CSV table of C-alpha atoms and ligand atoms in Angstrom, one decimal:
chain,number,residue,atom,x,y,z
S,1,UNK,CA,0.0,0.0,0.0
S,2,UNK,CA,1.2,3.5,-0.7
S,3,UNK,CA,1.3,6.2,2.0
S,4,UNK,CA,-1.9,7.8,0.7
S,5,UNK,CA,-3.7,4.4,0.6
S,6,UNK,CA,-2.6,3.8,4.3
S,7,UNK,CA,-3.9,7.2,5.3
S,8,UNK,CA,-7.3,6.6,3.5
S,9,UNK,CA,-7.7,3.3,5.5
S,10,UNK,CA,-7.5,5.2,8.9
S,11,UNK,CA,-10.5,6.6,10.8
S,12,UNK,CA,-11.4,10.1,9.6
S,13,UNK,CA,-10.2,11.7,12.8
S,14,UNK,CA,-6.7,10.1,12.4
S,15,UNK,CA,-6.6,11.1,8.7
S,16,UNK,CA,-7.2,14.7,9.7
S,17,UNK,CA,-4.6,14.6,12.5
S,18,UNK,CA,-2.0,13.3,10.1
S,19,UNK,CA,-2.8,15.9,7.5
S,20,UNK,CA,-2.8,18.7,10.0
S,21,UNK,CA,0.5,17.5,11.5
S,22,UNK,CA,2.1,17.4,8.1
S,23,UNK,CA,0.9,20.8,7.3
S,24,UNK,CA,2.3,22.0,10.6
S,25,UNK,CA,5.7,20.5,9.7
S,26,UNK,CA,5.6,22.4,6.3
S,27,UNK,CA,4.9,25.6,8.1
S,28,UNK,CA,7.8,25.0,10.6
S,29,UNK,CA,10.1,24.3,7.7
S,30,UNK,CA,9.2,27.5,6.0
S,31,UNK,CA,9.6,29.5,9.2
S,32,UNK,CA,13.0,27.9,10.2
S,33,UNK,CA,14.3,28.4,6.6
S,34,UNK,CA,13.3,32.1,6.7
S,35,UNK,CA,14.8,32.5,10.2
S,36,UNK,CA,18.0,30.8,9.1
S,37,UNK,CA,18.1,33.2,6.1
S,38,UNK,CA,17.6,36.3,8.3
S,39,UNK,CA,20.1,35.3,10.9
S,40,UNK,CA,22.6,33.1,9.1
S,41,UNK,CA,22.1,30.3,11.6
S,42,UNK,CA,22.7,26.9,10.1
S,43,UNK,CA,23.8,23.4,11.1
S,44,UNK,CA,27.3,22.3,10.6
S,45,UNK,CA,27.5,20.2,7.4
S,46,UNK,CA,27.2,16.5,8.0
S,47,UNK,CA,26.6,17.0,11.8
S,48,UNK,CA,24.1,14.8,13.6
S,49,UNK,CA,25.3,15.2,17.1
S,50,UNK,CA,21.9,16.2,18.6
S,51,UNK,CA,20.4,13.0,17.3
S,52,UNK,CA,22.8,11.1,19.5
S,53,UNK,CA,21.1,12.5,22.6
S,54,UNK,CA,19.2,9.5,24.2
S,55,UNK,CA,16.8,12.0,25.9
S,56,UNK,CA,15.0,13.3,22.7
S,57,UNK,CA,11.3,13.3,23.3
S,58,UNK,CA,8.2,13.8,21.1
S,59,UNK,CA,4.5,13.1,21.0
S,60,UNK,CA,2.7,10.1,19.4
S,61,UNK,CA,0.7,12.6,17.3
S,62,UNK,CA,3.9,13.9,15.6
S,63,UNK,CA,5.1,10.4,14.6
S,64,UNK,CA,1.9,9.3,13.1
S,65,UNK,CA,3.0,10.4,9.6
S,66,UNK,CA,6.3,8.5,10.1
S,67,UNK,CA,4.4,5.4,11.3
S,68,UNK,CA,2.2,5.5,8.2
S,69,UNK,CA,5.3,5.9,6.1
S,70,UNK,CA,6.9,2.8,7.8
S,71,UNK,CA,3.8,0.7,7.2
S,72,UNK,CA,3.7,1.8,3.5
S,73,UNK,CA,7.3,0.7,3.1
S,74,UNK,CA,6.9,-2.6,4.9
S,75,UNK,CA,9.3,-1.5,7.6
S,76,UNK,CA,6.9,-1.1,10.5
S,77,UNK,CA,7.2,-4.6,12.1
S,78,UNK,CA,11.0,-4.5,11.8
S,79,UNK,CA,11.3,-1.1,13.5
S,80,UNK,CA,8.8,-2.2,16.2
S,81,UNK,CA,11.0,-5.2,16.9
S,82,UNK,CA,14.2,-3.2,16.9
S,83,UNK,CA,12.8,-0.8,19.4
S,84,UNK,CA,11.3,-3.5,21.6
S,85,UNK,CA,14.6,-5.4,21.7
S,86,UNK,CA,17.2,-2.6,22.0
S,87,UNK,CA,16.0,0.9,22.1
S,88,UNK,CA,12.9,1.9,24.0
S,89,UNK,CA,14.8,4.7,25.8
S,90,UNK,CA,17.9,4.9,23.7
S,91,UNK,CA,19.3,6.9,20.8
S,92,UNK,CA,16.7,7.3,18.0
S,93,UNK,CA,16.6,4.2,15.8
S,94,UNK,CA,16.5,6.4,12.7
S,95,UNK,CA,19.9,7.9,13.3
S,96,UNK,CA,22.6,6.6,11.0
S,97,UNK,CA,26.2,7.2,12.1
S,98,UNK,CA,28.7,8.3,9.4
S,99,UNK,CA,31.2,5.5,9.4
S,100,UNK,CA,34.0,7.8,8.3
S,101,UNK,CA,33.3,10.9,10.4
S,102,UNK,CA,32.7,9.9,14.0
S,103,UNK,CA,30.9,13.2,14.8
S,104,UNK,CA,28.7,12.9,11.8
S,105,UNK,CA,25.5,11.2,10.9
S,106,UNK,CA,22.1,11.7,9.3
S,107,UNK,CA,18.4,11.1,9.8
S,108,UNK,CA,17.1,8.2,7.7
S,109,UNK,CA,13.5,9.5,7.8
S,110,UNK,CA,14.3,13.2,7.3
S,111,UNK,CA,11.0,14.1,5.6
S,112,UNK,CA,9.0,12.5,8.5
S,113,UNK,CA,11.0,13.7,11.4
S,114,UNK,CA,9.0,15.2,14.3
S,115,UNK,CA,8.8,18.9,15.2
S,116,UNK,CA,11.6,19.1,17.8
S,117,UNK,CA,14.0,17.7,15.1
S,118,UNK,CA,12.9,20.5,12.8
S,119,UNK,CA,13.1,23.3,15.4
S,120,UNK,CA,16.1,22.5,17.5
S,121,UNK,CA,19.0,24.8,16.6
S,122,UNK,CA,16.7,27.5,15.1
S,123,UNK,CA,14.0,28.3,17.5
S,124,UNK,CA,13.1,30.1,20.7
S,125,UNK,CA,11.4,29.1,23.9
S,126,UNK,CA,10.0,31.4,26.5
S,127,UNK,CA,11.9,31.5,29.8
S,128,UNK,CA,10.4,32.0,33.2
S,129,UNK,CA,10.4,35.8,32.7
S,130,UNK,CA,8.4,35.3,29.5
S,131,UNK,CA,11.4,36.3,27.3
S,132,UNK,CA,12.3,34.5,24.2
S,133,UNK,CA,15.6,32.7,24.3
S,134,UNK,CA,17.5,30.8,21.6
S,135,UNK,CA,17.3,27.0,21.6
S,136,UNK,CA,20.4,25.8,20.0
S,137,UNK,CA,23.5,23.6,20.4
S,138,UNK,CA,27.0,24.2,21.6
S,139,UNK,CA,28.3,23.5,18.1
S,140,UNK,CA,26.3,26.4,16.6
S,141,UNK,CA,26.9,28.7,19.7
S,142,UNK,CA,30.7,28.2,19.4
S,143,UNK,CA,31.0,28.4,15.6
S,144,UNK,CA,28.4,31.0,14.7
S,145,UNK,CA,28.5,33.7,17.5
S,146,UNK,CA,27.4,36.5,15.1
S,147,UNK,CA,24.4,34.5,13.8
S,148,UNK,CA,23.4,33.7,17.4
S,149,UNK,CA,23.7,37.4,18.2
S,150,UNK,CA,21.4,38.3,15.3
S,151,UNK,CA,18.9,35.6,16.4
S,152,UNK,CA,18.8,37.0,19.9
S,153,UNK,CA,18.3,40.5,18.5
S,154,UNK,CA,15.3,39.2,16.5
S,155,UNK,CA,13.9,37.6,19.7
S,156,UNK,CA,14.3,40.8,21.7
S,157,UNK,CA,12.0,42.7,19.2
S,158,UNK,CA,9.2,40.6,20.7
S,159,UNK,CA,7.4,41.1,17.4
S,160,UNK,CA,7.5,39.2,14.1
S,161,UNK,CA,7.3,35.5,13.4
S,162,UNK,CA,10.1,33.4,14.9
S,163,UNK,CA,10.0,29.6,15.3
S,164,UNK,CA,8.8,29.0,18.9
S,165,UNK,CA,9.1,25.6,20.5
S,166,UNK,CA,6.5,26.5,23.1
S,167,UNK,CA,4.0,27.5,20.4
S,168,UNK,CA,4.7,24.3,18.5
S,169,UNK,CA,3.8,22.2,21.5
S,170,UNK,CA,0.5,24.0,21.8
S,171,UNK,CA,-0.3,23.5,18.1
S,172,UNK,CA,0.3,19.8,18.4
S,173,UNK,CA,-1.8,19.5,21.5
S,174,UNK,CA,-4.6,21.4,19.7
S,175,UNK,CA,-4.4,19.1,16.7
S,176,UNK,CA,-4.6,15.9,18.7
S,177,UNK,CA,-5.8,16.4,22.3
S,178,UNK,CA,-5.4,12.6,22.9
S,179,UNK,CA,-1.9,12.0,21.7
S,180,UNK,CA,-0.4,15.5,21.3
S,181,UNK,CA,0.1,16.4,25.0
S,182,UNK,CA,2.4,13.8,26.4
S,183,UNK,CA,6.0,13.7,25.5
S,184,UNK,CA,7.7,10.3,25.4
S,185,UNK,CA,11.2,9.1,24.5
S,186,UNK,CA,11.3,9.2,20.7
S,187,UNK,CA,11.6,5.5,20.2
S,188,UNK,CA,8.7,4.8,22.5
S,189,UNK,CA,6.5,7.4,20.8
S,190,UNK,CA,7.4,5.8,17.4
S,191,UNK,CA,6.5,2.3,18.6
S,192,UNK,CA,3.2,3.5,19.9
S,193,UNK,CA,2.5,5.3,16.6
S,194,UNK,CA,3.3,2.2,14.6
S,195,UNK,CA,1.0,0.1,16.8
S,196,UNK,CA,-1.8,2.7,16.6
S,197,UNK,CA,-1.7,2.6,12.7
S,198,UNK,CA,-1.3,-1.2,12.7
S,199,UNK,CA,-4.3,-1.6,14.8
S,200,UNK,CA,-6.5,0.4,12.3
S,201,UNK,CA,-5.1,-1.6,9.4
S,202,UNK,CA,-5.7,-4.9,11.3
S,203,UNK,CA,-9.3,-3.9,11.9
S,204,UNK,CA,-9.9,-3.4,8.2
S,205,UNK,CA,-9.1,-7.1,7.6
S,206,UNK,CA,-11.8,-8.3,10.1
A,301,SF4,S1,21.5,21.4,15.8
A,301,SF4,FE1,23.7,21.4,16.3
A,301,SF4,S2,24.2,19.3,17.0
A,301,SF4,FE2,22.2,19.3,15.8
A,301,SF4,S3,22.8,18.8,13.7
A,301,SF4,FE3,22.7,21.1,13.9
A,301,SF4,S4,24.8,21.7,14.3
A,301,SF4,FE4,24.7,19.5,14.8
A,302,SF4,S1,14.0,11.5,13.9
A,302,SF4,FE1,15.8,12.0,12.6
A,302,SF4,S2,16.4,14.1,13.2
A,302,SF4,FE2,15.0,13.3,14.8
A,302,SF4,S3,16.3,12.4,16.4
A,302,SF4,FE3,15.8,10.7,15.0
A,302,SF4,S4,17.5,10.7,13.5
A,302,SF4,FE4,17.5,12.7,14.6
């Protein structure tokens, strides 16, 4: 089955959630691209260090498009087993180390990655004083001080559109009140998403 065929097999509510989440991802990508253009912030070429963090979390809602993709490619059962056996709380199972460059790597499901993976490095969150502060990594902070300075200046304006992690979390919770609130370790969220789509597909056969 193709991705679109899988989506059409799901309950109408889930179809809408997946479409809304994908449209949210498109808007994040446009916003981060624009912000990157304005400030000059960009990831180091070939870097995947943040994906090695075993504490990355996301919501089940955000991995439903990925889960549908995995079912459409016949990879869902394999990934489910991989996560069950090795990686419930570990490093994301979609991260592929670069065998030549130890500090490098890439995402094997880039088009379907969840919101945090799109926003980290180029977004802001509100601190306890309600001020926007840059959410980025040490690699970017150390290598792009001028770009970080420009980003902070943009945030200080308190106007205009900047990618906001806190706003993203609210959008996801609004799109899917059941599965958009709770943050889980990424592999656990993915396995729950795979099972959720698998359950709907199984019901079709009955
Ligand atoms: S956000 Fe930082 S650690 Fe992550 S890929 Fe970009 S440069 Fe590397
Ligand atoms: S989904 Fe992709 S970008 Fe996100 S943590 Fe996993 S490998 Fe990294």
